[in-house]
XYZ file of C-alpha atoms in Angstrom:
92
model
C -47.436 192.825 248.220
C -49.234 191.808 244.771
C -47.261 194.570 243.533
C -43.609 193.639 244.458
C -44.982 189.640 243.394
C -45.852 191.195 240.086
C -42.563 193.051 239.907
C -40.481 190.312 240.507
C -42.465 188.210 238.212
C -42.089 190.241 235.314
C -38.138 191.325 236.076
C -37.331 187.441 236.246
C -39.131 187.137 232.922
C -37.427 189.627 231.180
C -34.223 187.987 232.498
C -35.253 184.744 231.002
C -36.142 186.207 227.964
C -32.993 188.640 227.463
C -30.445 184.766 227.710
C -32.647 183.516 225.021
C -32.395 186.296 222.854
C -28.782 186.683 223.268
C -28.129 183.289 222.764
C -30.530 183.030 219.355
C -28.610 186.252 218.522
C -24.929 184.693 219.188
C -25.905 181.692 217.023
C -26.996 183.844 214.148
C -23.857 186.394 214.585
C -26.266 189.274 214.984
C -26.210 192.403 217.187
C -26.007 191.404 221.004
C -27.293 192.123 224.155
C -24.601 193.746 226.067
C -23.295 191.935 229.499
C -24.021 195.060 231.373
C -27.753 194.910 230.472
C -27.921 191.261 231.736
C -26.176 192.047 234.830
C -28.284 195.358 235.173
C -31.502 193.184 235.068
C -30.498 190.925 237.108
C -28.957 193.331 239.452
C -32.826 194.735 239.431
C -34.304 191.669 240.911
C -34.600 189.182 237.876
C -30.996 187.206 238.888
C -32.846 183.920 239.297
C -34.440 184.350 235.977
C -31.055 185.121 234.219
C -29.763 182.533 235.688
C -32.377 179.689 235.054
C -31.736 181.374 231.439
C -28.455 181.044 231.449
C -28.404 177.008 231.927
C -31.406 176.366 229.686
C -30.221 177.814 226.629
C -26.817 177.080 227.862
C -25.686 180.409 227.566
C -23.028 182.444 229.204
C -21.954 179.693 231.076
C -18.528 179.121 230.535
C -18.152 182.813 231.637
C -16.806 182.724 235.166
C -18.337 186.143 236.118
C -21.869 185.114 235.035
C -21.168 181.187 235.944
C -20.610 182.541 239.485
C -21.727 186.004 239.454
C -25.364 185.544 238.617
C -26.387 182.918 241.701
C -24.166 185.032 243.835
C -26.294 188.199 242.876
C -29.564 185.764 243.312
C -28.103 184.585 247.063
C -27.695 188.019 247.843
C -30.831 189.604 246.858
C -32.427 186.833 248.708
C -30.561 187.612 251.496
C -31.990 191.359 251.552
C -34.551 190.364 250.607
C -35.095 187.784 253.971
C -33.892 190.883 256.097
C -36.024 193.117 254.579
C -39.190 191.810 254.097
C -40.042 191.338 258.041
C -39.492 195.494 258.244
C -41.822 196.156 255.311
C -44.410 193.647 255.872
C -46.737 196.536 257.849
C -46.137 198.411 254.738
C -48.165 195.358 252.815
């Protein structure tokens, strides 16, 4: 379990992180971080950090797929993760 908390932790951080880099970035007109590699990380568990990101640099937001698209990929990895977790708890 202090595993997957650590996991999660650091995925939701590097979510975070990636938004305020890409937003510094799009201010200064220098080399981006492509859309696919924010949707890949939050795609790998760090959705909620993206999208805390995303509204406190205000970044991305005007985007419809990540305005909508990044809670929706949050909702549903809580979703698994709420079915899941009772199955894997003996695993913990």
């Amino acid at each position: 379990m202090h595993l997957f908390l650590l996991y999660a932790a650091a995925v939701n951080t590097v979510g975070f992180a990636m938004m305020g880099i890409d937003k510094k970035r799009a201010v200064r007109n220098a080399w981006r971080i492509s859309e696919a590699s924010l949707f890949t990380a939050a795609l790998l568990g760090g959705a909620l950090g993206c999208t805390l990101g995303m509204h406190f640099f205000r970044h991305k937001t005007r985007h419809w797929y990540f305005k909508y698209g990044m809670p929706a990929i949050f909702l549903a990895e809580g979703i698994l993760l709420w079915v899941l977790l009772p199955k894997l708890m003996p695993f913990f």
